[in-house]
Amino acid sequence: MDALRALPSVHQLLEEEPATTLIAAHGRPLVRFAVQRVLEDERRQASTDTSHDRWARVEATIQGLRRPRLRPVINATGVILHTNLGRAPLAAAAAEATARIAGRYSTLEFDPQTGRRGRRHDLVADTLRYLTGAQSAAVVNNCAAAVLLMLTALARGKEVIVARGELVEIGGGFRMPEVMRLSGARMVEVGTTNRTRIEDYASAITPKTAAIMKVHASNFQVVGFTESVDLKPLATVTRQHQLLLLHDLGSGALLDTTAVGLAAEPRIQDSLLSGVDLLASSADKLLGGPQAGLLLGRSDLVERVMKHPLARAVRVDKLTTAALAATLDLYLTQSLAEVPIWGMLRASTESLRSRAQAWLRRLAELGVVAEVTAAESTVGGGSLPGERLPTSVLAITPRQGGATELLRRLREHEPPVIGRIADERVLLDPRTVLPDEDDVVVDAVAGALS
Ligand SMILES: *Cc1c(COP(=O)(O)O)cnc(C)c1O
């Protein structure tokens, strides 16, 4: 009780000398907030700090509040589309385009030639049409929003037929049956977990059916006794019955993933060629752009979808639009070496080995014992499950503290370096480390082991 009575008031503290210096640096409201918080802690713990300790804690509280929580990290996990680490890093041109638009007014919804209002998703529609062959294109916040919007605008109050084996859950609680319910469409499941035939779809059609929806099984594989129906026969059925064929592609690639030794991820242009009426696809998976969702397909459907009030709630902002336009421009000019994730996917095993060896040599000079060993990178981001890319990694067996401790110390480096553990060793994969980050990785490892 005595200790509590001895606590000074916020007002008193703000009159003290250290407050003046802090207020000059951080402004009065923030200093007052930090003082209040430190005093509350003292009251709760029924203890009183010395004046010196208290001001040190006030300062630490302010620093904590001001330290950016969203900051760069170095991804040495070998998972190319790491959702927790922000999926695709943007191409330099896309990052620059974003910076150019961010601090200024822009032509977001304004056509300088006519002086009239424009539509933001038209800014990339021509490019998307050219790259994919779609009749029409629009952009929303992400693929999840694109799917929800598509179903809400086109199938609310009606039935949508989906194969049981395609009722996927994407990370972050995006479950196809729940999205259907949310959209107001009634989901009609057909087939079994492992097998669905064209007759299953055909016999489920009723006068209330609006569409057949195909969902790409992005993040899992069904192996063994399986059967599913391709888009083309589905398109024949939907055309016969005047229904829509909708496709949730998830990742959606413009390039052929088999060219880099991976399984085939469905390409946007192939889906459209197969007769899909409207598709939804992510922009920050294998497209390598910013977080966004693409809606591509028939003009009348894109028009209907984008006129729905929900479209306004999931509309894309100017920074994303700038980054997406710049990313698509790299596809237009075939400058794919500049799209970071495609550089990572295409990196040769030799180039990866020589990078890991260069890290090893520099660390050896600093007295660090490690080795270069063969390992595997993955695509991640709910694309190409089970697919592995051969790589070479730096493998470190810590002499003391164990691998978990070393991993933690690497995370505490600024910027944090994120690795993984296998067989009690910390593995750092050069595939996902950007070319200008090599020095930082070497410094972080040397520091963490010293
Ligand atoms: C990843 C994925 C989504 C969600 O995409 P976001 O862009 O993350 O919203 C939806 N459907 C499928 C099939 C996916 O793979």
PDB file of N, CA and C in Angstrom, residues 40 51 166 239 247 257 275 291 371 404:
ATOM      1  N   GLU A  40       0.882   1.777 -14.740  1.00  0.00           N
ATOM      2  CA  GLU A  40      -0.100   0.696 -14.532  1.00  0.00           C
ATOM      3  C   GLU A  40       0.599  -0.606 -14.180  1.00  0.00           C
ATOM      4  N   SER A  51      13.400   6.142 -10.193  1.00  0.00           N
ATOM      5  CA  SER A  51      13.098   7.073 -11.266  1.00  0.00           C
ATOM      6  C   SER A  51      13.868   6.695 -12.534  1.00  0.00           C
ATOM      7  N   GLU A 166     -13.427 -31.961 -54.593  1.00  0.00           N
ATOM      8  CA  GLU A 166     -12.864 -30.614 -54.801  1.00  0.00           C
ATOM      9  C   GLU A 166     -13.299 -29.623 -53.721  1.00  0.00           C
ATOM     10  N   ARG A 239     -22.899 -26.141 -71.684  1.00  0.00           N
ATOM     11  CA  ARG A 239     -23.432 -25.479 -72.877  1.00  0.00           C
ATOM     12  C   ARG A 239     -24.780 -26.085 -73.283  1.00  0.00           C
ATOM     13  N   HIS A 247     -14.682 -21.637 -62.667  1.00  0.00           N
ATOM     14  CA  HIS A 247     -13.437 -22.321 -62.301  1.00  0.00           C
ATOM     15  C   HIS A 247     -12.677 -21.503 -61.258  1.00  0.00           C
ATOM     16  N   THR A 257       4.634 -24.724 -65.894  1.00  0.00           N
ATOM     17  CA  THR A 257       5.520 -25.151 -64.798  1.00  0.00           C
ATOM     18  C   THR A 257       6.302 -26.422 -65.154  1.00  0.00           C
ATOM     19  N   GLY A 275     -13.177 -23.798 -72.340  1.00  0.00           N
ATOM     20  CA  GLY A 275     -14.592 -23.446 -72.369  1.00  0.00           C
ATOM     21  C   GLY A 275     -15.159 -22.948 -71.049  1.00  0.00           C
ATOM     22  N   GLN A 291      -0.807  -9.229 -53.935  1.00  0.00           N
ATOM     23  CA  GLN A 291      -2.050  -9.893 -53.544  1.00  0.00           C
ATOM     24  C   GLN A 291      -3.214  -9.298 -54.333  1.00  0.00           C
ATOM     25  N   GLU A 371      28.534 -27.141 -43.732  1.00  0.00           N
ATOM     26  CA  GLU A 371      28.788 -27.848 -44.990  1.00  0.00           C
ATOM     27  C   GLU A 371      27.672 -27.547 -45.986  1.00  0.00           C
ATOM     28  N   THR A 404      17.532 -25.582 -32.646  1.00  0.00           N
ATOM     29  CA  THR A 404      16.407 -24.694 -32.344  1.00  0.00           C
ATOM     30  C   THR A 404      16.915 -23.338 -31.857  1.00  0.00           C
TER      31      THR A 404
END
